[in-house]
């Protein structure tokens, strides 16, 4: 029992002495210790900042690009009823979260001029097309929203009243590619107020939009013609979805036609890939500079402690003891620098995202832990060369020089 107690006391004393030596070594050479910590801090701050931005910015850009409309458009031979629309939406949303909007098109006359009237659910279409610039209100009961070109041709403004004439006889309408059309239009019509004017810079400016309920009262009940999605899926996932829908048969053997809006998905993927590559290159350069800085600092520390190392070797310290001390010291510098760097990096990332991208960032503890571990690993790796030289110091030569 006495031998065990003495052994335990000796081990505790040795550990205490070991940590005291490391602490005193850092205090005696504060400038070198601070330089090593500063190098580790810069590396960790850069890594956490860029990693945080790499997580936030692609999500922000995806949201912004998705605001510019649908990236997957689906049509059906005989249009969509509620059941078939739910079936298609279920297939699309099973692959990735997506917003959807239904469109029904009818040929009408407005103040005796022919136009296309689109029946929509304003809430769904507004969520899908956040880039639309609307003066006034979106369609609602008794109110239509006109495209800029239509409003200019008719000479109407927000608050004007127009007369919308619809076909007289549903049986005279023919079905073409999911849309009903006819040349027989009522001579009279239904007066409706122009609640808003939309300006998109695209084909939407030549359409008139009405609430789907109003269009149903004007033209009768039937399904929608087009189902548009803004999906969070990748370009490859959207391509697979389009093929799946093309091959899938709906209720009653309804055939679907689906295609991607590749302009949006491809540009989205290219920009995000380019940003990640850029941030990756900057991170690698910053970590390489950190490695060089810590290595140079540790080389300086080893050079200044040659006499101490030689004396310890002469007193019986093994190369393993010397290596353990210097590697532990380096790891501590890396850990301290990593913690400080994570705090600084998060502050910089938070400020950048708030000012440039107008997006809040939450502190990611897992990412911070990884950055601290990388900082410690870099500090240890940077110290391997100097530590190897320290373990090869010949005590006889050093003491003779002294």
mmCIF file of C-alpha atoms in Angstrom:
data_model
loop_
_atom_site.group_PDB
_atom_site.id
_atom_site.type_symbol
_atom_site.label_atom_id
_atom_site.label_comp_id
_atom_site.label_asym_id
_atom_site.label_seq_id
_atom_site.Cartn_x
_atom_site.Cartn_y
_atom_site.Cartn_z
ATOM 1 C CA UNK A 1 0.000 0.000 0.000
ATOM 2 C CA UNK A 2 2.821 2.361 0.910
ATOM 3 C CA UNK A 3 4.557 1.688 -2.401
ATOM 4 C CA UNK A 4 1.334 2.398 -4.302
ATOM 5 C CA UNK A 5 0.793 5.630 -2.392
ATOM 6 C CA UNK A 6 4.368 6.725 -3.039
ATOM 7 C CA UNK A 7 3.994 5.852 -6.735
ATOM 8 C CA UNK A 8 0.750 7.806 -7.045
ATOM 9 C CA UNK A 9 2.310 10.794 -5.276
ATOM 10 C CA UNK A 10 5.318 10.657 -7.580
ATOM 11 C CA UNK A 11 3.134 10.572 -10.691
ATOM 12 C CA UNK A 12 1.028 13.484 -9.435
ATOM 13 C CA UNK A 13 4.182 15.464 -8.655
ATOM 14 C CA UNK A 14 5.580 14.709 -12.104
ATOM 15 C CA UNK A 15 2.378 15.876 -13.820
ATOM 16 C CA UNK A 16 2.291 19.034 -11.725
ATOM 17 C CA UNK A 17 5.918 19.760 -12.556
ATOM 18 C CA UNK A 18 5.262 19.080 -16.241
ATOM 19 C CA UNK A 19 2.434 21.631 -16.446
ATOM 20 C CA UNK A 20 4.381 24.122 -14.351
ATOM 21 C CA UNK A 21 7.315 23.890 -16.759
ATOM 22 C CA UNK A 22 5.038 24.529 -19.724
ATOM 23 C CA UNK A 23 3.393 27.489 -17.986
ATOM 24 C CA UNK A 24 6.719 29.016 -16.968
ATOM 25 C CA UNK A 25 8.158 28.468 -20.444
ATOM 26 C CA UNK A 26 5.261 30.407 -21.958
ATOM 27 C CA UNK A 27 5.535 33.198 -19.403
ATOM 28 C CA UNK A 28 9.302 33.572 -19.875
ATOM 29 C CA UNK A 29 8.885 33.853 -23.638
ATOM 30 C CA UNK A 30 5.656 35.759 -23.816
ATOM 31 C CA UNK A 31 6.411 37.386 -27.154
ATOM 32 C CA UNK A 32 6.949 34.057 -28.920
ATOM 33 C CA UNK A 33 3.943 32.516 -27.161
ATOM 34 C CA UNK A 34 1.729 35.445 -28.173
ATOM 35 C CA UNK A 35 2.972 35.195 -31.746
ATOM 36 C CA UNK A 36 2.076 31.488 -31.890
ATOM 37 C CA UNK A 37 -1.357 32.196 -30.395
ATOM 38 C CA UNK A 38 -1.879 35.067 -32.854
ATOM 39 C CA UNK A 39 -1.057 32.841 -35.837
ATOM 40 C CA UNK A 40 -3.491 30.194 -34.592
ATOM 41 C CA UNK A 41 -6.118 32.883 -33.947
ATOM 42 C CA UNK A 42 -5.879 34.234 -37.494
ATOM 43 C CA UNK A 43 -6.179 30.754 -38.966
ATOM 44 C CA UNK A 44 -9.169 29.776 -36.816
ATOM 45 C CA UNK A 45 -10.916 33.116 -37.373
ATOM 46 C CA UNK A 46 -10.498 32.855 -41.141
ATOM 47 C CA UNK A 47 -11.657 29.249 -41.193
ATOM 48 C CA UNK A 48 -14.753 29.818 -39.046
ATOM 49 C CA UNK A 49 -15.695 33.042 -40.826
ATOM 50 C CA UNK A 50 -15.460 31.555 -44.308
ATOM 51 C CA UNK A 51 -17.088 28.279 -43.266
ATOM 52 C CA UNK A 52 -20.007 30.178 -41.721
ATOM 53 C CA UNK A 53 -20.414 32.305 -44.837
ATOM 54 C CA UNK A 54 -20.196 29.176 -47.019
ATOM 55 C CA UNK A 55 -23.137 27.764 -45.081
ATOM 56 C CA UNK A 56 -25.200 30.968 -45.022
ATOM 57 C CA UNK A 57 -24.568 32.529 -48.434
ATOM 58 C CA UNK A 58 -25.522 29.548 -50.640
ATOM 59 C CA UNK A 59 -28.773 29.202 -48.704
ATOM 60 C CA UNK A 60 -29.384 32.938 -49.074
ATOM 61 C CA UNK A 61 -28.593 32.860 -52.793
ATOM 62 C CA UNK A 62 -30.797 29.832 -53.335
ATOM 63 C CA UNK A 63 -33.661 31.640 -51.619
ATOM 64 C CA UNK A 64 -33.064 34.780 -53.680
ATOM 65 C CA UNK A 65 -32.783 32.912 -56.980
ATOM 66 C CA UNK A 66 -35.887 30.884 -56.197
ATOM 67 C CA UNK A 67 -37.700 34.193 -55.752
ATOM 68 C CA UNK A 68 -37.304 34.709 -59.508
ATOM 69 C CA UNK A 69 -39.899 32.114 -60.350
ATOM 70 C CA UNK A 70 -40.405 28.446 -61.005
ATOM 71 C CA UNK A 71 -37.632 26.013 -61.838
ATOM 72 C CA UNK A 72 -39.957 23.118 -62.701
ATOM 73 C CA UNK A 73 -43.113 23.401 -64.846
ATOM 74 C CA UNK A 74 -45.633 20.576 -65.220
ATOM 75 C CA UNK A 75 -48.607 20.347 -67.581
ATOM 76 C CA UNK A 76 -51.228 17.637 -68.104
ATOM 77 C CA UNK A 77 -53.096 16.555 -71.226
ATOM 78 C CA UNK A 78 -56.525 17.296 -69.763
ATOM 79 C CA UNK A 79 -55.496 19.792 -67.110
ATOM 80 C CA UNK A 80 -55.204 19.340 -63.364
ATOM 81 C CA UNK A 81 -58.022 18.598 -60.994
ATOM 82 C CA UNK A 82 -57.427 18.781 -57.252
ATOM 83 C CA UNK A 83 -56.459 15.112 -56.978
ATOM 84 C CA UNK A 84 -53.924 15.111 -59.822
ATOM 85 C CA UNK A 85 -52.398 18.383 -58.610
ATOM 86 C CA UNK A 86 -51.941 16.843 -55.152
ATOM 87 C CA UNK A 87 -50.377 13.735 -56.717
ATOM 88 C CA UNK A 88 -47.811 15.753 -58.671
ATOM 89 C CA UNK A 89 -47.066 18.023 -55.707
ATOM 90 C CA UNK A 90 -46.497 14.951 -53.549
ATOM 91 C CA UNK A 91 -43.973 13.524 -56.020
ATOM 92 C CA UNK A 92 -42.073 16.812 -56.273
ATOM 93 C CA UNK A 93 -42.051 17.530 -52.541
ATOM 94 C CA UNK A 94 -40.904 14.002 -51.745
ATOM 95 C CA UNK A 95 -37.608 14.872 -53.455
ATOM 96 C CA UNK A 96 -37.118 18.336 -51.904
ATOM 97 C CA UNK A 97 -39.171 21.119 -50.284
ATOM 98 C CA UNK A 98 -41.013 23.126 -52.931
ATOM 99 C CA UNK A 99 -43.553 25.901 -53.385
ATOM 100 C CA UNK A 100 -46.284 25.391 -55.963
ATOM 101 C CA UNK A 101 -48.798 27.485 -57.888
ATOM 102 C CA UNK A 102 -51.620 26.536 -60.279
ATOM 103 C CA UNK A 103 -52.556 28.560 -63.374
ATOM 104 C CA UNK A 104 -55.716 28.347 -65.466
ATOM 105 C CA UNK A 105 -55.845 30.240 -68.774
ATOM 106 C CA UNK A 106 -58.867 31.478 -70.718
ATOM 107 C CA UNK A 107 -59.253 33.604 -73.849
ATOM 108 C CA UNK A 108 -61.279 36.729 -73.090
ATOM 109 C CA UNK A 109 -62.094 40.140 -74.470
ATOM 110 C CA UNK A 110 -61.361 43.177 -72.383
ATOM 111 C CA UNK A 111 -63.032 46.337 -73.644
ATOM 112 C CA UNK A 112 -63.514 44.428 -76.953
ATOM 113 C CA UNK A 113 -59.788 43.550 -77.340
ATOM 114 C CA UNK A 114 -58.625 39.875 -77.117
ATOM 115 C CA UNK A 115 -56.366 38.887 -74.209
ATOM 116 C CA UNK A 116 -55.478 35.887 -72.067
ATOM 117 C CA UNK A 117 -56.870 35.786 -68.551
ATOM 118 C CA UNK A 118 -54.997 33.688 -65.980
ATOM 119 C CA UNK A 119 -56.821 32.410 -62.932
ATOM 120 C CA UNK A 120 -54.526 32.096 -59.917
ATOM 121 C CA UNK A 121 -54.371 31.817 -56.166
ATOM 122 C CA UNK A 122 -52.661 35.119 -55.398
ATOM 123 C CA UNK A 123 -51.035 33.825 -52.221
ATOM 124 C CA UNK A 124 -49.328 30.899 -53.983
ATOM 125 C CA UNK A 125 -48.212 32.882 -57.023
ATOM 126 C CA UNK A 126 -46.917 35.721 -54.870
ATOM 127 C CA UNK A 127 -44.811 33.291 -52.809
ATOM 128 C CA UNK A 128 -43.463 31.726 -55.996
ATOM 129 C CA UNK A 129 -42.648 35.000 -57.792
ATOM 130 C CA UNK A 130 -41.351 37.412 -55.200
ATOM 131 C CA UNK A 131 -39.507 39.408 -57.871
ATOM 132 C CA UNK A 132 -42.736 40.618 -59.483
ATOM 133 C CA UNK A 133 -43.115 44.367 -59.135
ATOM 134 C CA UNK A 134 -46.778 45.022 -58.422
ATOM 135 C CA UNK A 135 -48.297 48.485 -58.296
ATOM 136 C CA UNK A 136 -51.464 48.268 -56.261
ATOM 137 C CA UNK A 137 -52.958 44.957 -55.172
ATOM 138 C CA UNK A 138 -52.776 41.337 -56.206
ATOM 139 C CA UNK A 139 -55.949 39.761 -57.662
ATOM 140 C CA UNK A 140 -58.864 39.353 -55.289
ATOM 141 C CA UNK A 141 -62.622 38.962 -55.594
ATOM 142 C CA UNK A 142 -63.825 41.536 -58.136
ATOM 143 C CA UNK A 143 -60.311 42.853 -58.805
ATOM 144 C CA UNK A 144 -57.886 41.863 -61.574
ATOM 145 C CA UNK A 145 -54.157 42.493 -61.935
ATOM 146 C CA UNK A 146 -52.991 43.536 -65.395
ATOM 147 C CA UNK A 147 -49.612 43.110 -66.993
ATOM 148 C CA UNK A 148 -47.831 46.341 -67.792
ATOM 149 C CA UNK A 149 -48.183 45.879 -71.574
ATOM 150 C CA UNK A 150 -51.912 45.183 -71.336
ATOM 151 C CA UNK A 151 -52.496 48.188 -69.092
ATOM 152 C CA UNK A 152 -50.554 50.420 -71.487
ATOM 153 C CA UNK A 153 -52.486 49.129 -74.516
ATOM 154 C CA UNK A 154 -55.842 49.643 -72.811
ATOM 155 C CA UNK A 155 -54.826 52.937 -71.249
ATOM 156 C CA UNK A 156 -55.983 51.913 -67.782
ATOM 157 C CA UNK A 157 -54.509 52.551 -64.356
ATOM 158 C CA UNK A 158 -55.041 51.176 -60.876
ATOM 159 C CA UNK A 159 -58.655 51.841 -59.932
ATOM 160 C CA UNK A 160 -60.005 51.762 -63.502
ATOM 161 C CA UNK A 161 -62.910 49.510 -64.450
ATOM 162 C CA UNK A 162 -62.799 47.151 -67.417
ATOM 163 C CA UNK A 163 -65.373 44.824 -68.980
ATOM 164 C CA UNK A 164 -64.278 41.207 -69.355
ATOM 165 C CA UNK A 165 -66.188 39.064 -71.834
ATOM 166 C CA UNK A 166 -65.929 35.290 -71.690
ATOM 167 C CA UNK A 167 -67.143 32.594 -74.149
ATOM 168 C CA UNK A 168 -70.896 32.074 -74.309
ATOM 169 C CA UNK A 169 -70.980 28.291 -74.586
ATOM 170 C CA UNK A 170 -68.639 25.878 -72.866
ATOM 171 C CA UNK A 171 -69.458 23.240 -75.492
ATOM 172 C CA UNK A 172 -67.985 25.424 -78.240
ATOM 173 C CA UNK A 173 -64.571 25.413 -76.595
ATOM 174 C CA UNK A 174 -61.833 23.114 -77.835
ATOM 175 C CA UNK A 175 -59.095 21.655 -75.674
ATOM 176 C CA UNK A 176 -55.528 22.183 -76.876
ATOM 177 C CA UNK A 177 -52.504 21.223 -74.748
ATOM 178 C CA UNK A 178 -54.478 21.484 -71.542
ATOM 179 C CA UNK A 179 -56.093 24.833 -72.447
ATOM 180 C CA UNK A 180 -59.606 25.554 -73.641
ATOM 181 C CA UNK A 181 -59.964 28.137 -76.351
ATOM 182 C CA UNK A 182 -62.791 29.465 -78.486
ATOM 183 C CA UNK A 183 -63.484 32.259 -80.899
ATOM 184 C CA UNK A 184 -67.008 32.707 -79.538
ATOM 185 C CA UNK A 185 -66.918 35.428 -76.895
ATOM 186 C CA UNK A 186 -69.838 37.100 -75.211
ATOM 187 C CA UNK A 187 -70.771 40.480 -76.531
ATOM 188 C CA UNK A 188 -71.399 41.882 -73.099
ATOM 189 C CA UNK A 189 -69.153 40.981 -70.179
ATOM 190 C CA UNK A 190 -68.540 41.435 -66.503
ATOM 191 C CA UNK A 191 -67.208 44.723 -65.140
ATOM 192 C CA UNK A 192 -64.143 44.308 -62.933
ATOM 193 C CA UNK A 193 -61.840 46.732 -61.203
ATOM 194 C CA UNK A 194 -58.124 46.957 -62.015
ATOM 195 C CA UNK A 195 -56.645 46.402 -58.577
ATOM 196 C CA UNK A 196 -53.001 46.249 -59.620
ATOM 197 C CA UNK A 197 -50.492 46.400 -62.463
ATOM 198 C CA UNK A 198 -47.585 43.939 -62.588
ATOM 199 C CA UNK A 199 -44.200 44.598 -64.201
ATOM 200 C CA UNK A 200 -41.880 41.586 -64.591
ATOM 201 C CA UNK A 201 -40.015 42.400 -67.787
ATOM 202 C CA UNK A 202 -41.195 39.068 -69.205
ATOM 203 C CA UNK A 203 -44.130 37.356 -70.864
ATOM 204 C CA UNK A 204 -46.243 37.926 -67.749
ATOM 205 C CA UNK A 205 -46.624 41.591 -68.731
ATOM 206 C CA UNK A 206 -48.922 40.536 -71.606
ATOM 207 C CA UNK A 207 -51.383 38.665 -69.360
ATOM 208 C CA UNK A 208 -54.263 39.602 -67.100
ATOM 209 C CA UNK A 209 -54.582 37.872 -63.724
ATOM 210 C CA UNK A 210 -57.789 37.188 -61.847
ATOM 211 C CA UNK A 211 -58.684 35.311 -58.712
ATOM 212 C CA UNK A 212 -59.371 31.657 -59.562
ATOM 213 C CA UNK A 213 -62.822 31.965 -57.989
ATOM 214 C CA UNK A 214 -63.714 34.896 -60.248
ATOM 215 C CA UNK A 215 -62.511 33.022 -63.329
ATOM 216 C CA UNK A 216 -64.575 29.999 -62.331
ATOM 217 C CA UNK A 217 -67.682 32.176 -62.038
ATOM 218 C CA UNK A 218 -66.960 33.729 -65.438
ATOM 219 C CA UNK A 219 -66.009 30.617 -67.419
ATOM 220 C CA UNK A 220 -67.304 27.694 -65.407
ATOM 221 C CA UNK A 221 -65.537 25.085 -63.343
ATOM 222 C CA UNK A 222 -62.611 23.084 -64.711
ATOM 223 C CA UNK A 223 -59.056 22.174 -63.755
ATOM 224 C CA UNK A 224 -55.903 24.239 -64.023
ATOM 225 C CA UNK A 225 -53.617 24.150 -67.075
ATOM 226 C CA UNK A 226 -50.154 24.544 -65.562
ATOM 227 C CA UNK A 227 -48.570 23.600 -62.242
ATOM 228 C CA UNK A 228 -45.345 25.455 -61.450
ATOM 229 C CA UNK A 229 -42.846 24.609 -58.715
ATOM 230 C CA UNK A 230 -39.976 26.424 -57.087
ATOM 231 C CA UNK A 231 -38.049 23.470 -55.704
ATOM 232 C CA UNK A 232 -35.023 23.470 -53.431
ATOM 233 C CA UNK A 233 -33.668 20.420 -55.248
ATOM 234 C CA UNK A 234 -30.398 20.432 -57.159
ATOM 235 C CA UNK A 235 -30.224 20.512 -60.937
ATOM 236 C CA UNK A 236 -29.689 16.737 -61.015
ATOM 237 C CA UNK A 237 -32.660 16.159 -58.700
ATOM 238 C CA UNK A 238 -34.885 18.362 -60.860
ATOM 239 C CA UNK A 239 -33.814 16.495 -63.987
ATOM 240 C CA UNK A 240 -34.687 13.190 -62.313
ATOM 241 C CA UNK A 241 -38.027 14.622 -61.187
ATOM 242 C CA UNK A 242 -38.870 15.743 -64.708
ATOM 243 C CA UNK A 243 -38.127 12.261 -66.060
ATOM 244 C CA UNK A 244 -40.147 10.648 -63.271
ATOM 245 C CA UNK A 245 -43.169 12.824 -64.006
ATOM 246 C CA UNK A 246 -42.844 12.239 -67.741
ATOM 247 C CA UNK A 247 -42.973 8.485 -67.170
ATOM 248 C CA UNK A 248 -45.586 8.552 -64.420
ATOM 249 C CA UNK A 249 -49.233 8.161 -65.242
ATOM 250 C CA UNK A 250 -51.756 10.079 -63.205
ATOM 251 C CA UNK A 251 -55.286 9.152 -62.234
ATOM 252 C CA UNK A 252 -57.190 7.881 -65.225
ATOM 253 C CA UNK A 253 -53.958 7.435 -67.231
ATOM 254 C CA UNK A 254 -53.336 11.168 -67.380
ATOM 255 C CA UNK A 255 -49.957 11.925 -68.966
ATOM 256 C CA UNK A 256 -47.755 14.681 -67.605
ATOM 257 C CA UNK A 257 -45.252 16.891 -69.383
ATOM 258 C CA UNK A 258 -42.511 18.321 -67.161
ATOM 259 C CA UNK A 259 -39.446 20.432 -67.902
ATOM 260 C CA UNK A 260 -36.888 22.407 -65.961
ATOM 261 C CA UNK A 261 -36.280 26.109 -66.149
ATOM 262 C CA UNK A 262 -32.575 25.380 -66.560
ATOM 263 C CA UNK A 263 -31.522 29.002 -66.734
ATOM 264 C CA UNK A 264 -32.258 29.443 -63.034
ATOM 265 C CA UNK A 265 -31.040 26.086 -61.749
ATOM 266 C CA UNK A 266 -27.793 26.141 -63.732
ATOM 267 C CA UNK A 267 -26.901 29.715 -62.781
ATOM 268 C CA UNK A 268 -27.734 28.948 -59.150
ATOM 269 C CA UNK A 269 -25.404 25.931 -59.110
ATOM 270 C CA UNK A 270 -22.575 27.730 -60.928
ATOM 271 C CA UNK A 271 -22.564 30.745 -58.627
ATOM 272 C CA UNK A 272 -22.663 28.660 -55.452
ATOM 273 C CA UNK A 273 -19.903 26.338 -56.724
ATOM 274 C CA UNK A 274 -17.728 29.311 -57.651
ATOM 275 C CA UNK A 275 -18.219 30.903 -54.232
ATOM 276 C CA UNK A 276 -17.371 27.701 -52.399
ATOM 277 C CA UNK A 277 -14.241 27.218 -54.491
ATOM 278 C CA UNK A 278 -13.164 30.786 -53.786
ATOM 279 C CA UNK A 279 -13.749 30.450 -50.044
ATOM 280 C CA UNK A 280 -11.979 27.082 -50.060
ATOM 281 C CA UNK A 281 -8.897 28.545 -51.732
ATOM 282 C CA UNK A 282 -8.785 31.460 -49.286
ATOM 283 C CA UNK A 283 -9.152 29.047 -46.343
ATOM 284 C CA UNK A 284 -6.308 26.842 -47.589
ATOM 285 C CA UNK A 285 -4.039 29.868 -48.048
ATOM 286 C CA UNK A 286 -4.892 31.174 -44.565
ATOM 287 C CA UNK A 287 -4.243 27.780 -42.958
ATOM 288 C CA UNK A 288 -0.956 27.433 -44.846
ATOM 289 C CA UNK A 289 0.160 30.830 -43.552
ATOM 290 C CA UNK A 290 -0.875 29.755 -40.047
ATOM 291 C CA UNK A 291 1.221 26.610 -40.412
ATOM 292 C CA UNK A 292 4.250 28.620 -41.497
ATOM 293 C CA UNK A 293 3.777 31.181 -38.719
ATOM 294 C CA UNK A 294 3.471 28.620 -35.924
ATOM 295 C CA UNK A 295 6.385 26.596 -37.310
ATOM 296 C CA UNK A 296 8.619 29.666 -37.444
ATOM 297 C CA UNK A 297 7.649 30.676 -33.913
ATOM 298 C CA UNK A 298 8.299 27.199 -32.510
ATOM 299 C CA UNK A 299 11.663 27.077 -34.296
ATOM 300 C CA UNK A 300 12.574 30.321 -32.555
ATOM 301 C CA UNK A 301 11.457 28.923 -29.187
ATOM 302 C CA UNK A 302 13.504 25.735 -29.647
ATOM 303 C CA UNK A 303 16.560 27.739 -30.714
ATOM 304 C CA UNK A 304 16.363 29.939 -27.618
ATOM 305 C CA UNK A 305 15.958 26.912 -25.342
ATOM 306 C CA UNK A 306 18.848 24.816 -26.686
ATOM 307 C CA UNK A 307 20.839 25.170 -23.477
ATOM 308 C CA UNK A 308 17.825 24.205 -21.357
ATOM 309 C CA UNK A 309 17.136 21.194 -23.565
ATOM 310 C CA UNK A 310 20.787 20.093 -23.390
ATOM 311 C CA UNK A 311 20.796 20.383 -19.599
ATOM 312 C CA UNK A 312 17.598 18.357 -19.296
ATOM 313 C CA UNK A 313 19.000 15.675 -21.575
ATOM 314 C CA UNK A 314 22.148 15.553 -19.429
ATOM 315 C CA UNK A 315 19.986 15.118 -16.318
ATOM 316 C CA UNK A 316 18.223 12.110 -17.832
ATOM 317 C CA UNK A 317 15.303 13.478 -19.858
ATOM 318 C CA UNK A 318 14.500 11.300 -22.863
ATOM 319 C CA UNK A 319 13.755 12.582 -26.389
ATOM 320 C CA UNK A 320 10.171 11.513 -25.766
ATOM 321 C CA UNK A 321 9.969 13.769 -22.684
ATOM 322 C CA UNK A 322 11.308 16.727 -24.685
ATOM 323 C CA UNK A 323 8.896 16.067 -27.565
ATOM 324 C CA UNK A 324 5.912 15.713 -25.206
ATOM 325 C CA UNK A 325 6.652 19.074 -23.594
ATOM 326 C CA UNK A 326 6.984 21.018 -26.845
ATOM 327 C CA UNK A 327 4.042 19.336 -28.543
ATOM 328 C CA UNK A 328 1.829 19.985 -25.512
ATOM 329 C CA UNK A 329 2.953 23.606 -25.495
ATOM 330 C CA UNK A 330 2.102 23.903 -29.207
ATOM 331 C CA UNK A 331 -1.288 22.263 -28.678
ATOM 332 C CA UNK A 332 -2.098 24.764 -25.927
ATOM 333 C CA UNK A 333 -1.156 27.662 -28.197
ATOM 334 C CA UNK A 334 -3.373 26.183 -30.899
ATOM 335 C CA UNK A 335 -6.289 25.650 -28.492
ATOM 336 C CA UNK A 336 -6.119 29.185 -27.075
ATOM 337 C CA UNK A 337 -5.757 30.658 -30.554
ATOM 338 C CA UNK A 338 -8.602 28.475 -31.817
ATOM 339 C CA UNK A 339 -11.022 29.607 -29.105
ATOM 340 C CA UNK A 340 -10.153 33.286 -29.558
ATOM 341 C CA UNK A 341 -10.214 32.897 -33.344
ATOM 342 C CA UNK A 342 -13.663 31.283 -33.292
ATOM 343 C CA UNK A 343 -15.049 34.203 -31.312
ATOM 344 C CA UNK A 344 -13.439 36.715 -33.671
ATOM 345 C CA UNK A 345 -14.425 34.746 -36.785
ATOM 346 C CA UNK A 346 -18.056 34.524 -35.726
ATOM 347 C CA UNK A 347 -18.141 38.251 -35.023
ATOM 348 C CA UNK A 348 -16.757 39.021 -38.484
ATOM 349 C CA UNK A 349 -19.090 36.539 -40.193
ATOM 350 C CA UNK A 350 -22.107 37.896 -38.319
ATOM 351 C CA UNK A 351 -21.255 41.482 -39.286
ATOM 352 C CA UNK A 352 -20.631 40.569 -42.943
ATOM 353 C CA UNK A 353 -23.834 38.568 -43.293
ATOM 354 C CA UNK A 354 -25.867 41.307 -41.625
ATOM 355 C CA UNK A 355 -24.380 44.168 -43.657
ATOM 356 C CA UNK A 356 -23.842 42.536 -47.056
ATOM 357 C CA UNK A 357 -26.376 39.701 -47.230
ATOM 358 C CA UNK A 358 -28.945 41.034 -44.715
ATOM 359 C CA UNK A 359 -29.162 37.634 -43.074
ATOM 360 C CA UNK A 360 -28.679 36.699 -39.414
ATOM 361 C CA UNK A 361 -26.244 33.918 -38.520
ATOM 362 C CA UNK A 362 -26.451 31.602 -35.533
ATOM 363 C CA UNK A 363 -23.320 30.395 -33.770
ATOM 364 C CA UNK A 364 -22.561 26.832 -34.863
ATOM 365 C CA UNK A 365 -20.987 24.974 -31.929
ATOM 366 C CA UNK A 366 -20.070 21.946 -34.019
ATOM 367 C CA UNK A 367 -18.305 24.123 -36.554
ATOM 368 C CA UNK A 368 -16.490 25.980 -33.774
ATOM 369 C CA UNK A 369 -15.343 22.691 -32.230
ATOM 370 C CA UNK A 370 -14.011 21.543 -35.604
ATOM 371 C CA UNK A 371 -12.149 24.840 -36.057
ATOM 372 C CA UNK A 372 -10.527 24.528 -32.608
ATOM 373 C CA UNK A 373 -9.487 20.940 -33.355
ATOM 374 C CA UNK A 374 -8.064 22.006 -36.726
ATOM 375 C CA UNK A 375 -6.169 24.815 -34.996
ATOM 376 C CA UNK A 376 -4.686 22.380 -32.459
ATOM 377 C CA UNK A 377 -3.803 19.888 -35.202
ATOM 378 C CA UNK A 378 -2.129 22.607 -37.276
ATOM 379 C CA UNK A 379 -0.122 23.828 -34.293
ATOM 380 C CA UNK A 380 1.091 20.292 -33.554
ATOM 381 C CA UNK A 381 1.896 19.639 -37.221
ATOM 382 C CA UNK A 382 3.777 22.937 -37.470
ATOM 383 C CA UNK A 383 5.848 21.978 -34.420
ATOM 384 C CA UNK A 384 6.950 18.566 -35.669
ATOM 385 C CA UNK A 385 10.025 19.895 -37.464
ATOM 386 C CA UNK A 386 11.286 22.077 -34.592
ATOM 387 C CA UNK A 387 10.515 19.327 -32.053
ATOM 388 C CA UNK A 388 12.439 16.772 -34.110
ATOM 389 C CA UNK A 389 15.449 19.085 -34.059
ATOM 390 C CA UNK A 390 15.041 19.589 -30.306
ATOM 391 C CA UNK A 391 15.098 15.846 -29.615
ATOM 392 C CA UNK A 392 18.337 15.506 -31.606
ATOM 393 C CA UNK A 393 20.258 18.078 -29.593
ATOM 394 C CA UNK A 394 23.473 16.553 -28.225
ATOM 395 C CA UNK A 395 23.789 17.613 -24.558
ATOM 396 C CA UNK A 396 27.590 17.302 -24.614
ATOM 397 C CA UNK A 397 27.948 19.751 -27.496
ATOM 398 C CA UNK A 398 25.484 22.239 -26.011
ATOM 399 C CA UNK A 399 27.078 22.182 -22.554
ATOM 400 C CA UNK A 400 30.545 22.530 -24.072
ATOM 401 C CA UNK A 401 29.372 25.627 -25.954
ATOM 402 C CA UNK A 402 27.951 27.063 -22.745
#
